[in-house]
């Protein structure tokens, strides 16, 4: 028998649902002890969900979290749990110096041993970049917590602590740590997973210890926690990897820092990038829908690629029977588009209806004497009113189908095609939308399922169909060029000059950057959607609307 | 002749308009030396505008700011400026340790003396609460800059440095500072002004020095910098006060730390709270319009109090001739409402048109079979389409007229009455809307002008008029009760339990808090508007949409 059997509990909490999260924690503990675990480790803030943002500034919230920790401690006094140690993440009220504003909370890991609180660790490095505002709401801790179980020494740290240098993490070797327990709320980002593995490996090398990296899983507003927790021994060997995009409980036998064994089946690798991105989008949508009390979604089906991919993600997330597609053809809609929309709905068995907009648009055009751009926007806005009316009538969440490229250059009608509470493709650039569509069809084919997305929707030139014979490329450069420029400007913060130096036409670069800057006010009013890249629009990129800087 | 004649330059820069701001700085310097100044002090980031948010993470932006400082230094080498010292605020690239994320900038004050850079101070205390994210984008400095002019010793600090303890500000006396120069970007908040005076007085007492507090003026997105710069001697006597809500240049003769004299006329007091709030709203709107390249605004005129106050603010800000009011009556609009809308437009001479919505609403109702709430929302959305169509046709900025109370409880139709780029009343609760309306009418009366707001609009019970005989109080508690509960919950972060303990009905408190929480997704998609209270909706209050916490 091993010294310690550790259960890595990768749970999917809901922000603010403290009692439900506590029950989830207890269920995991029960399952873990059934499998012989003596130590159970949860992710960052598993008790309250993460990130809690300004909830951390509400004393009543912190008090409720604290009393849930107490409740858990009392439950663990039951003889059933007599040999058990639990490490759980939660926010705590602090009396520490609040020199930087009104922070009154710390981001903590509490160790409960035999039904008694053995100690509490407070996160030292508070991420305050990208989507994170932890310096805003938390007071940093500065002491490592190390405890001993059956001759093995465990230390706890939290997420950002291992992404920065200095702080308590520097004390790991001094404290003779055998196994570092890292509680994380680390959101999915394309390629970030490898960075985590790398960082944890470096840690095990540097401090000559094993490491258990426990991540959360689940969607929370614009973030998708992908799980993918890992265990690495002191020789930097990957011992175990939890599921990605699913809750999981992984058992590890630990005899020494270089003798860790996973219990049962395990996979050390994971599927390709397209699979990961797709599953991030599916989980993000599913959790947004369910955690906000919806059961169904409604979206416009234009016959184009964006709405086809959105509908397919939604069907994968919550079942085709809960997806309501609406075709809203106008005088400019081609027969092809109408057919493609219907084809899409039929392939997957989505609910489908047609609402022609001609009789709704005409009275506005006449009364307000609209033409040109105003008349184009009108069509999109009438469609917006239809979708929101159906949403109001049936309590469905409206999805907005715009992609990151459109959002970047403002190629959308505000209060028109932008209406909705959730934007599945918000952080997916147009070229990636096509790539995902093809991948998803291929995935279906490989499983002998019907390809969900009509080939036409993938192959035809994209068009907003707001005037005769319009295609996107009338107003925009080819999407591969556009996405490359946007990637340099938005994700990599490059200047016009630098982007031109990569070989792009100067006039084009100026035009694209101006479009991006001018669309800031529209983006500010946009729906949230899952972040999958290094820089998503939203709280990940905070620019003034009133901004005359060019460059 | 005094030792030093200091010019306090309270300017209104535009974020990102570095060259224009530089010209504004030079114009102020020229005016100052014409008046015999030997030292000119500008506000925080006067060169780039403030706050610059993530522009601080763009290297090209920082390089352009730096080269503008160089340009200014070179200009000051001209013999015209040979005896001059200038202190100017700007962001600077730094090679300092970027331990907390990707910040590469510092928030600086550069002292230019006789056309040479004498030194540079970097802000130490970085506000990272409320609307501020400075820890996100700046690296803190930690050294006080003290320089001598004609036997007087001046030290520079920046804004938050005097709101926190510790840091370079603690060295003021050690450095034998006679006059502390405080560069600020301090936004207006009801009652905050007195806090500034108090803090600066404390500083002069503690360090036995005089203080020159230079604030910016102007609207920047959701912030209104109100100017109101102050000068206090080492005996804590208020020596001078610059204009509030206007650019200003105040000259002060300094002979010693307790001998400061303002040059010319001056007022040490300022008008009442209503005047201040009104002028904050006017300046916020004017600068949003002009700095974003608009000349005119369009808004719906319902005959109600909110749209009447919005239209009056707009007329005060950009002239009645640039305000386009649209009455959009439905079958449920009373004759009184229609008359009140027209009366409002006539009193002030606004542009005015009527667009009845019946013929636009009917086709939707029929085609989509709408009734109940869906039909109510439809009317608001049809009005939104009208306003946006007129905005598109004529290039006008759409104003959305909702107040803070509505926004709090979600008493609005998203994509309906919420459409628009700017929300003048976003941070003005309903009871304050009435108070301001009465005040504004009284102000007009006192100046023998026509009262701009129809008495009817102030006196009648508020109604959305979306169904027969509807009044707001069908769905909501009386506004004085509602605003009191909201103030406790939103501004003071109190829990349901605490609010009930103040004497409010428990069921009502639960209902109101639930409404507030549920409306988070709508607020997230709302237009920006000027912050005037301690906690405005927007980046001042960051809560998850997905949030099941009650309490």
mmCIF file of N, CA, C and O in Angstrom, chain A residues 15-16 53-54 57-58 60 64 99 102 128 130 133 135-136 164 220-221 288 291-292 355-356 367-369 377 381 388 392-393 415 420 489 493-494 525 540 542 544-546 548-549 551, chain B residues 15 53-54 57-58 60 64 99 102 128 130 133 135-136 164 220-221 288 291-292 355-356 367-369 377 381 392-393 415 420 489 493-495 525 540 542 544-546 548-549 551:
data_model
loop_
_atom_site.group_PDB
_atom_site.id
_atom_site.type_symbol
_atom_site.label_atom_id
_atom_site.label_comp_id
_atom_site.label_asym_id
_atom_site.label_seq_id
_atom_site.Cartn_x
_atom_site.Cartn_y
_atom_site.Cartn_z
ATOM 1 N N UNK A 15 -20.314 30.117 -10.373
ATOM 2 C CA UNK A 15 -20.010 31.293 -9.556
ATOM 3 C C UNK A 15 -21.217 31.675 -8.698
ATOM 4 O O UNK A 15 -22.342 31.806 -9.199
ATOM 5 N N UNK A 16 -20.980 31.788 -7.415
ATOM 6 C CA UNK A 16 -22.014 32.256 -6.493
ATOM 7 C C UNK A 16 -22.920 31.174 -5.946
ATOM 8 O O UNK A 16 -23.627 31.406 -4.966
ATOM 9 N N UNK A 53 -14.856 38.195 -9.450
ATOM 10 C CA UNK A 53 -14.822 39.643 -9.720
ATOM 11 C C UNK A 53 -15.214 40.446 -8.462
ATOM 12 O O UNK A 53 -14.791 40.101 -7.367
ATOM 13 N N UNK A 54 -16.069 41.447 -8.623
ATOM 14 C CA UNK A 54 -16.368 42.328 -7.490
ATOM 15 C C UNK A 54 -17.240 41.688 -6.406
ATOM 16 O O UNK A 54 -17.507 42.330 -5.379
ATOM 17 N N UNK A 57 -15.782 41.986 -3.144
ATOM 18 C CA UNK A 57 -15.871 43.208 -2.344
ATOM 19 C C UNK A 57 -17.147 43.258 -1.512
ATOM 20 O O UNK A 57 -17.411 44.242 -0.830
ATOM 21 N N UNK A 58 -17.958 42.207 -1.607
ATOM 22 C CA UNK A 58 -19.184 42.132 -0.813
ATOM 23 C C UNK A 58 -18.914 41.294 0.433
ATOM 24 O O UNK A 58 -18.669 40.096 0.346
ATOM 25 N N UNK A 60 -20.900 40.157 2.611
ATOM 26 C CA UNK A 60 -21.849 39.064 2.812
ATOM 27 C C UNK A 60 -21.457 37.834 1.990
ATOM 28 O O UNK A 60 -21.674 36.698 2.397
ATOM 29 N N UNK A 64 -20.467 34.191 3.596
ATOM 30 C CA UNK A 64 -21.131 32.948 3.197
ATOM 31 C C UNK A 64 -20.109 31.898 2.743
ATOM 32 O O UNK A 64 -20.256 30.700 3.040
ATOM 33 N N UNK A 99 -4.018 48.274 1.474
ATOM 34 C CA UNK A 99 -3.417 49.505 0.956
ATOM 35 C C UNK A 99 -3.823 49.839 -0.466
ATOM 36 O O UNK A 99 -3.807 50.988 -0.852
ATOM 37 N N UNK A 102 -10.146 48.913 -2.033
ATOM 38 C CA UNK A 102 -11.070 48.359 -1.079
ATOM 39 C C UNK A 102 -11.049 46.842 -0.998
ATOM 40 O O UNK A 102 -12.041 46.227 -0.620
ATOM 41 N N UNK A 128 -3.155 40.544 -12.781
ATOM 42 C CA UNK A 128 -3.900 41.784 -13.003
ATOM 43 C C UNK A 128 -3.716 42.245 -14.448
ATOM 44 O O UNK A 128 -3.566 43.420 -14.721
ATOM 45 N N UNK A 130 -4.601 40.863 -18.799
ATOM 46 C CA UNK A 130 -5.540 40.084 -19.614
ATOM 47 C C UNK A 130 -6.949 40.216 -19.035
ATOM 48 O O UNK A 130 -7.421 41.315 -18.804
ATOM 49 N N UNK A 133 -8.373 40.713 -12.817
ATOM 50 C CA UNK A 133 -8.309 41.947 -12.039
ATOM 51 C C UNK A 133 -8.073 41.619 -10.577
ATOM 52 O O UNK A 133 -8.715 42.194 -9.701
ATOM 53 N N UNK A 135 -5.634 42.080 -8.470
ATOM 54 C CA UNK A 135 -5.054 43.077 -7.574
ATOM 55 C C UNK A 135 -6.145 44.048 -7.133
ATOM 56 O O UNK A 135 -6.040 44.692 -6.083
ATOM 57 N N UNK A 136 -7.189 44.142 -7.946
ATOM 58 C CA UNK A 136 -8.348 44.985 -7.621
ATOM 59 C C UNK A 136 -9.085 44.471 -6.392
ATOM 60 O O UNK A 136 -9.538 45.253 -5.571
ATOM 61 N N UNK A 164 4.860 33.452 -11.986
ATOM 62 C CA UNK A 164 5.743 34.575 -11.676
ATOM 63 C C UNK A 164 6.897 34.062 -10.814
ATOM 64 O O UNK A 164 6.821 32.979 -10.254
ATOM 65 N N UNK A 220 -17.519 30.081 -17.693
ATOM 66 C CA UNK A 220 -17.948 31.157 -16.798
ATOM 67 C C UNK A 220 -17.878 32.448 -17.599
ATOM 68 O O UNK A 220 -16.801 32.999 -17.807
ATOM 69 N N UNK A 221 -19.024 32.902 -18.055
ATOM 70 C CA UNK A 221 -19.084 34.098 -18.899
ATOM 71 C C UNK A 221 -18.153 33.954 -20.111
ATOM 72 O O UNK A 221 -18.388 33.111 -20.946
ATOM 73 N N UNK A 288 -22.922 28.513 -20.259
ATOM 74 C CA UNK A 288 -23.603 29.819 -20.207
ATOM 75 C C UNK A 288 -25.112 29.599 -20.200
ATOM 76 O O UNK A 288 -25.838 30.213 -19.412
ATOM 77 N N UNK A 291 -26.116 27.483 -16.743
ATOM 78 C CA UNK A 291 -25.855 28.196 -15.485
ATOM 79 C C UNK A 291 -26.671 29.482 -15.377
ATOM 80 O O UNK A 291 -26.779 30.057 -14.306
ATOM 81 N N UNK A 292 -27.201 29.958 -16.503
ATOM 82 C CA UNK A 292 -28.068 31.130 -16.469
ATOM 83 C C UNK A 292 -29.548 30.768 -16.581
ATOM 84 O O UNK A 292 -30.391 31.644 -16.824
ATOM 85 N N UNK A 355 -39.118 33.417 -41.489
ATOM 86 C CA UNK A 355 -39.807 34.697 -41.282
ATOM 87 C C UNK A 355 -39.259 35.683 -42.310
ATOM 88 O O UNK A 355 -38.191 36.271 -42.112
ATOM 89 N N UNK A 356 -39.978 35.835 -43.408
ATOM 90 C CA UNK A 356 -39.535 36.776 -44.438
ATOM 91 C C UNK A 356 -39.635 38.196 -43.887
ATOM 92 O O UNK A 356 -40.556 38.508 -43.125
ATOM 93 N N UNK A 367 -41.811 55.095 -44.530
ATOM 94 C CA UNK A 367 -42.063 56.163 -43.561
ATOM 95 C C UNK A 367 -40.836 57.031 -43.311
ATOM 96 O O UNK A 367 -40.933 58.245 -43.155
ATOM 97 N N UNK A 368 -39.653 56.398 -43.266
ATOM 98 C CA UNK A 368 -38.440 57.150 -42.920
ATOM 99 C C UNK A 368 -37.603 57.536 -44.141
ATOM 100 O O UNK A 368 -36.550 58.142 -44.003
ATOM 101 N N UNK A 369 -38.072 57.129 -45.316
ATOM 102 C CA UNK A 369 -37.353 57.426 -46.572
ATOM 103 C C UNK A 369 -35.888 57.003 -46.476
ATOM 104 O O UNK A 369 -34.974 57.826 -46.544
ATOM 105 N N UNK A 377 -28.715 48.619 -42.941
ATOM 106 C CA UNK A 377 -28.775 48.388 -41.494
ATOM 107 C C UNK A 377 -30.189 48.064 -41.036
ATOM 108 O O UNK A 377 -30.392 47.257 -40.125
ATOM 109 N N UNK A 381 -31.568 45.153 -38.550
ATOM 110 C CA UNK A 381 -32.256 45.497 -37.293
ATOM 111 C C UNK A 381 -33.633 44.859 -37.224
ATOM 112 O O UNK A 381 -34.081 44.442 -36.139
ATOM 113 N N UNK A 388 -35.371 38.775 -31.130
ATOM 114 C CA UNK A 388 -35.641 39.140 -29.745
ATOM 115 C C UNK A 388 -37.117 38.918 -29.400
ATOM 116 O O UNK A 388 -37.440 38.568 -28.263
ATOM 117 N N UNK A 392 -38.269 36.610 -26.419
ATOM 118 C CA UNK A 392 -39.196 37.073 -25.377
ATOM 119 C C UNK A 392 -40.392 36.146 -25.259
ATOM 120 O O UNK A 392 -40.853 35.826 -24.156
ATOM 121 N N UNK A 393 -40.908 35.706 -26.410
ATOM 122 C CA UNK A 393 -42.108 34.863 -26.429
ATOM 123 C C UNK A 393 -41.862 33.509 -25.773
ATOM 124 O O UNK A 393 -42.708 33.005 -25.051
ATOM 125 N N UNK A 415 -27.384 46.469 -32.848
ATOM 126 C CA UNK A 415 -28.823 46.227 -32.585
ATOM 127 C C UNK A 415 -29.474 45.468 -33.733
ATOM 128 O O UNK A 415 -30.699 45.395 -33.814
ATOM 129 N N UNK A 420 -28.272 39.642 -28.947
ATOM 130 C CA UNK A 420 -28.133 38.342 -28.308
ATOM 131 C C UNK A 420 -27.332 38.420 -27.032
ATOM 132 O O UNK A 420 -26.610 39.394 -26.792
ATOM 133 N N UNK A 489 -2.252 43.382 -35.173
ATOM 134 C CA UNK A 489 -2.693 44.608 -34.489
ATOM 135 C C UNK A 489 -3.312 44.304 -33.123
ATOM 136 O O UNK A 489 -2.937 44.893 -32.108
ATOM 137 N N UNK A 493 -0.341 43.568 -30.636
ATOM 138 C CA UNK A 493 -0.151 44.975 -30.299
ATOM 139 C C UNK A 493 0.876 45.678 -31.179
ATOM 140 O O UNK A 493 1.623 46.547 -30.716
ATOM 141 N N UNK A 494 0.936 45.281 -32.433
ATOM 142 C CA UNK A 494 1.906 45.897 -33.335
ATOM 143 C C UNK A 494 1.368 47.217 -33.879
ATOM 144 O O UNK A 494 0.155 47.437 -33.949
ATOM 145 N N UNK A 525 -20.694 47.347 -26.682
ATOM 146 C CA UNK A 525 -22.081 46.967 -26.433
ATOM 147 C C UNK A 525 -22.374 45.542 -26.908
ATOM 148 O O UNK A 525 -23.532 45.141 -26.998
ATOM 149 N N UNK A 540 -10.475 41.701 -21.933
ATOM 150 C CA UNK A 540 -9.111 41.297 -22.215
ATOM 151 C C UNK A 540 -8.361 42.399 -22.967
ATOM 152 O O UNK A 540 -7.135 42.377 -23.055
ATOM 153 N N UNK A 542 -8.744 46.547 -23.240
ATOM 154 C CA UNK A 542 -9.507 47.675 -22.710
ATOM 155 C C UNK A 542 -9.011 48.978 -23.309
ATOM 156 O O UNK A 542 -8.007 49.518 -22.879
ATOM 157 N N UNK A 544 -10.007 52.969 -24.698
ATOM 158 C CA UNK A 544 -11.018 54.020 -24.660
ATOM 159 C C UNK A 544 -11.800 54.072 -25.972
ATOM 160 O O UNK A 544 -11.262 53.758 -27.031
ATOM 161 N N UNK A 545 -13.072 54.455 -25.892
ATOM 162 C CA UNK A 545 -13.836 54.721 -27.120
ATOM 163 C C UNK A 545 -13.347 56.045 -27.694
ATOM 164 O O UNK A 545 -13.039 56.150 -28.881
ATOM 165 N N UNK A 546 -13.299 57.054 -26.857
ATOM 166 C CA UNK A 546 -12.779 58.358 -27.254
ATOM 167 C C UNK A 546 -11.265 58.248 -27.311
ATOM 168 O O UNK A 546 -10.598 58.237 -26.283
ATOM 169 N N UNK A 548 -8.049 59.258 -30.133
ATOM 170 C CA UNK A 548 -7.640 59.743 -31.451
ATOM 171 C C UNK A 548 -6.251 59.262 -31.845
ATOM 172 O O UNK A 548 -5.676 59.742 -32.820
ATOM 173 N N UNK A 549 -5.708 58.296 -31.111
ATOM 174 C CA UNK A 549 -4.377 57.788 -31.471
ATOM 175 C C UNK A 549 -4.455 56.949 -32.735
ATOM 176 O O UNK A 549 -5.317 56.069 -32.860
ATOM 177 N N UNK A 551 -1.999 54.521 -35.045
ATOM 178 C CA UNK A 551 -0.660 53.940 -35.168
ATOM 179 C C UNK A 551 -0.547 52.654 -34.395
ATOM 180 O O UNK A 551 0.483 52.010 -34.412
ATOM 181 N N UNK B 15 -7.776 62.037 -25.321
ATOM 182 C CA UNK B 15 -6.960 60.824 -25.282
ATOM 183 C C UNK B 15 -6.468 60.464 -26.683
ATOM 184 O O UNK B 15 -7.250 60.397 -27.635
ATOM 185 N N UNK B 53 -5.826 53.693 -20.564
ATOM 186 C CA UNK B 53 -6.140 52.266 -20.508
ATOM 187 C C UNK B 53 -5.067 51.440 -21.243
ATOM 188 O O UNK B 53 -3.890 51.719 -21.098
ATOM 189 N N UNK B 54 -5.487 50.468 -22.068
ATOM 190 C CA UNK B 54 -4.499 49.567 -22.675
ATOM 191 C C UNK B 54 -3.661 50.213 -23.776
ATOM 192 O O UNK B 54 -2.768 49.549 -24.329
ATOM 193 N N UNK B 57 -0.162 49.755 -23.217
ATOM 194 C CA UNK B 57 0.544 48.509 -23.554
ATOM 195 C C UNK B 57 1.011 48.495 -25.001
ATOM 196 O O UNK B 57 1.564 47.501 -25.472
ATOM 197 N N UNK B 58 0.736 49.576 -25.736
ATOM 198 C CA UNK B 58 1.196 49.675 -27.125
ATOM 199 C C UNK B 58 2.501 50.460 -27.144
ATOM 200 O O UNK B 58 2.531 51.645 -26.838
ATOM 201 N N UNK B 60 4.159 51.605 -29.587
ATOM 202 C CA UNK B 60 4.156 52.733 -30.534
ATOM 203 C C UNK B 60 3.523 53.976 -29.908
ATOM 204 O O UNK B 60 3.914 55.102 -30.194
ATOM 205 N N UNK B 64 5.493 57.522 -29.249
ATOM 206 C CA UNK B 64 4.986 58.813 -29.744
ATOM 207 C C UNK B 64 4.863 59.827 -28.601
ATOM 208 O O UNK B 64 5.165 61.008 -28.784
ATOM 209 N N UNK B 99 7.159 42.830 -13.320
ATOM 210 C CA UNK B 99 6.761 41.609 -12.617
ATOM 211 C C UNK B 99 5.260 41.349 -12.614
ATOM 212 O O UNK B 99 4.831 40.223 -12.515
ATOM 213 N N UNK B 102 2.119 42.524 -18.272
ATOM 214 C CA UNK B 102 2.858 43.071 -19.399
ATOM 215 C C UNK B 102 2.972 44.582 -19.385
ATOM 216 O O UNK B 102 3.120 45.210 -20.423
ATOM 217 N N UNK B 128 -6.100 50.947 -8.475
ATOM 218 C CA UNK B 128 -6.559 49.754 -9.187
ATOM 219 C C UNK B 128 -7.921 49.332 -8.642
ATOM 220 O O UNK B 128 -8.204 48.161 -8.461
ATOM 221 N N UNK B 130 -12.292 50.919 -8.324
ATOM 222 C CA UNK B 130 -13.283 51.759 -8.998
ATOM 223 C C UNK B 130 -13.082 51.667 -10.515
ATOM 224 O O UNK B 130 -13.035 50.579 -11.066
ATOM 225 N N UNK B 133 -7.498 51.007 -13.511
ATOM 226 C CA UNK B 133 -6.777 49.754 -13.687
ATOM 227 C C UNK B 133 -5.289 50.023 -13.840
ATOM 228 O O UNK B 133 -4.634 49.465 -14.714
ATOM 229 N N UNK B 135 -2.651 49.367 -12.040
ATOM 230 C CA UNK B 135 -1.681 48.322 -11.745
ATOM 231 C C UNK B 135 -1.571 47.384 -12.949
ATOM 232 O O UNK B 135 -0.559 46.720 -13.154
ATOM 233 N N UNK B 136 -2.646 47.366 -13.764
ATOM 234 C CA UNK B 136 -2.653 46.570 -14.993
ATOM 235 C C UNK B 136 -1.642 47.084 -16.015
ATOM 236 O O UNK B 136 -0.984 46.295 -16.680
ATOM 237 N N UNK B 164 -2.953 57.644 -0.722
ATOM 238 C CA UNK B 164 -2.470 56.477 0.021
ATOM 239 C C UNK B 164 -1.331 56.920 0.913
ATOM 240 O O UNK B 164 -0.767 57.993 0.716
ATOM 241 N N UNK B 220 -14.116 62.201 -20.725
ATOM 242 C CA UNK B 220 -13.414 61.109 -21.402
ATOM 243 C C UNK B 220 -14.216 59.840 -21.165
ATOM 244 O O UNK B 220 -14.153 59.251 -20.094
ATOM 245 N N UNK B 221 -14.986 59.455 -22.182
ATOM 246 C CA UNK B 221 -15.851 58.291 -22.066
ATOM 247 C C UNK B 221 -16.772 58.420 -20.853
ATOM 248 O O UNK B 221 -17.603 59.310 -20.820
ATOM 249 N N UNK B 288 -17.932 64.079 -25.220
ATOM 250 C CA UNK B 288 -18.113 62.804 -25.931
ATOM 251 C C UNK B 288 -18.495 63.074 -27.381
ATOM 252 O O UNK B 288 -17.956 62.469 -28.308
ATOM 253 N N UNK B 291 -15.314 65.124 -29.189
ATOM 254 C CA UNK B 291 -14.059 64.361 -29.281
ATOM 255 C C UNK B 291 -14.224 63.106 -30.140
ATOM 256 O O UNK B 291 -13.244 62.491 -30.538
ATOM 257 N N UNK B 292 -15.486 62.706 -30.385
ATOM 258 C CA UNK B 292 -15.719 61.565 -31.263
ATOM 259 C C UNK B 292 -16.194 61.995 -32.649
ATOM 260 O O UNK B 292 -16.671 61.164 -33.429
ATOM 261 N N UNK B 355 -42.816 60.592 -35.474
ATOM 262 C CA UNK B 355 -42.843 59.332 -36.231
ATOM 263 C C UNK B 355 -43.739 58.364 -35.456
ATOM 264 O O UNK B 355 -43.287 57.721 -34.514
ATOM 265 N N UNK B 356 -44.985 58.280 -35.871
ATOM 266 C CA UNK B 356 -45.895 57.352 -35.203
ATOM 267 C C UNK B 356 -45.457 55.926 -35.494
ATOM 268 O O UNK B 356 -44.958 55.634 -36.583
ATOM 269 N N UNK B 367 -47.358 39.175 -37.985
ATOM 270 C CA UNK B 367 -46.535 38.090 -38.523
ATOM 271 C C UNK B 367 -46.010 37.166 -37.428
ATOM 272 O O UNK B 367 -45.954 35.954 -37.602
ATOM 273 N N UNK B 368 -45.639 37.742 -36.274
ATOM 274 C CA UNK B 368 -45.019 36.932 -35.218
ATOM 275 C C UNK B 368 -46.000 36.555 -34.104
ATOM 276 O O UNK B 368 -45.619 35.876 -33.159
ATOM 277 N N UNK B 369 -47.238 37.029 -34.231
ATOM 278 C CA UNK B 369 -48.268 36.736 -33.232
ATOM 279 C C UNK B 369 -47.792 37.093 -31.827
ATOM 280 O O UNK B 369 -47.685 36.238 -30.943
ATOM 281 N N UNK B 377 -42.146 45.019 -25.535
ATOM 282 C CA UNK B 377 -40.758 45.199 -25.958
ATOM 283 C C UNK B 377 -40.677 45.577 -27.432
ATOM 284 O O UNK B 377 -39.810 46.348 -27.844
ATOM 285 N N UNK B 381 -38.514 48.457 -29.335
ATOM 286 C CA UNK B 381 -37.495 48.106 -30.335
ATOM 287 C C UNK B 381 -37.759 48.803 -31.662
ATOM 288 O O UNK B 381 -36.818 49.185 -32.366
ATOM 289 N N UNK B 392 -28.212 56.874 -38.677
ATOM 290 C CA UNK B 392 -27.465 56.421 -39.856
ATOM 291 C C UNK B 392 -27.623 57.396 -41.023
ATOM 292 O O UNK B 392 -26.675 57.675 -41.748
ATOM 293 N N UNK B 393 -28.845 57.900 -41.200
ATOM 294 C CA UNK B 393 -29.139 58.785 -42.326
ATOM 295 C C UNK B 393 -28.382 60.098 -42.216
ATOM 296 O O UNK B 393 -27.887 60.630 -43.195
ATOM 297 N N UNK B 415 -31.991 46.774 -26.818
ATOM 298 C CA UNK B 415 -32.102 47.059 -28.256
ATOM 299 C C UNK B 415 -33.352 47.882 -28.565
ATOM 300 O O UNK B 415 -33.725 48.030 -29.729
ATOM 301 N N UNK B 420 -28.178 53.502 -28.486
ATOM 302 C CA UNK B 420 -27.463 54.774 -28.475
ATOM 303 C C UNK B 420 -26.030 54.611 -28.042
ATOM 304 O O UNK B 420 -25.658 53.602 -27.432
ATOM 305 N N UNK B 489 -27.581 48.813 -1.872
ATOM 306 C CA UNK B 489 -27.084 47.587 -2.508
ATOM 307 C C UNK B 489 -25.922 47.879 -3.451
ATOM 308 O O UNK B 489 -24.864 47.243 -3.369
ATOM 309 N N UNK B 493 -22.707 48.414 -1.245
ATOM 310 C CA UNK B 493 -22.391 46.986 -1.191
ATOM 311 C C UNK B 493 -23.004 46.273 0.018
ATOM 312 O O UNK B 493 -22.406 45.364 0.589
ATOM 313 N N UNK B 494 -24.191 46.712 0.418
ATOM 314 C CA UNK B 494 -24.823 46.083 1.572
ATOM 315 C C UNK B 494 -25.540 44.804 1.151
ATOM 316 O O UNK B 494 -25.938 44.646 -0.003
ATOM 317 N N UNK B 495 -25.733 43.925 2.092
ATOM 318 C CA UNK B 495 -26.423 42.668 1.829
ATOM 319 C C UNK B 495 -27.922 42.861 2.015
ATOM 320 O O UNK B 495 -28.379 43.826 2.632
ATOM 321 N N UNK B 525 -24.337 45.381 -22.000
ATOM 322 C CA UNK B 525 -24.445 45.815 -23.393
ATOM 323 C C UNK B 525 -24.917 47.269 -23.505
ATOM 324 O O UNK B 525 -25.283 47.721 -24.581
ATOM 325 N N UNK B 540 -16.862 50.416 -13.184
ATOM 326 C CA UNK B 540 -16.777 50.765 -11.776
ATOM 327 C C UNK B 540 -17.354 49.657 -10.893
ATOM 328 O O UNK B 540 -17.117 49.620 -9.682
ATOM 329 N N UNK B 542 -17.882 45.552 -11.349
ATOM 330 C CA UNK B 542 -17.616 44.439 -12.260
ATOM 331 C C UNK B 542 -18.119 43.143 -11.670
ATOM 332 O O UNK B 542 -17.476 42.547 -10.815
ATOM 333 N N UNK B 544 -19.910 39.248 -12.382
ATOM 334 C CA UNK B 544 -20.163 38.234 -13.408
ATOM 335 C C UNK B 544 -21.634 38.258 -13.840
ATOM 336 O O UNK B 544 -22.511 38.574 -13.029
ATOM 337 N N UNK B 545 -21.906 37.926 -15.076
ATOM 338 C CA UNK B 545 -23.293 37.739 -15.520
ATOM 339 C C UNK B 545 -23.790 36.408 -14.948
ATOM 340 O O UNK B 545 -24.859 36.334 -14.357
ATOM 341 N N UNK B 546 -22.996 35.391 -15.138
ATOM 342 C CA UNK B 546 -23.305 34.079 -14.584
ATOM 343 C C UNK B 546 -22.967 34.114 -13.102
ATOM 344 O O UNK B 546 -21.802 34.055 -12.719
ATOM 345 N N UNK B 548 -24.902 33.053 -9.285
ATOM 346 C CA UNK B 548 -26.079 32.594 -8.559
ATOM 347 C C UNK B 548 -26.088 33.032 -7.104
ATOM 348 O O UNK B 548 -26.907 32.568 -6.316
ATOM 349 N N UNK B 549 -25.183 33.946 -6.742
ATOM 350 C CA UNK B 549 -25.171 34.418 -5.345
ATOM 351 C C UNK B 549 -26.373 35.317 -5.075
ATOM 352 O O UNK B 549 -26.658 36.225 -5.830
ATOM 353 N N UNK B 551 -27.877 37.720 -2.034
ATOM 354 C CA UNK B 551 -27.597 38.262 -0.709
ATOM 355 C C UNK B 551 -26.770 39.535 -0.765
ATOM 356 O O UNK B 551 -26.480 40.118 0.255
#
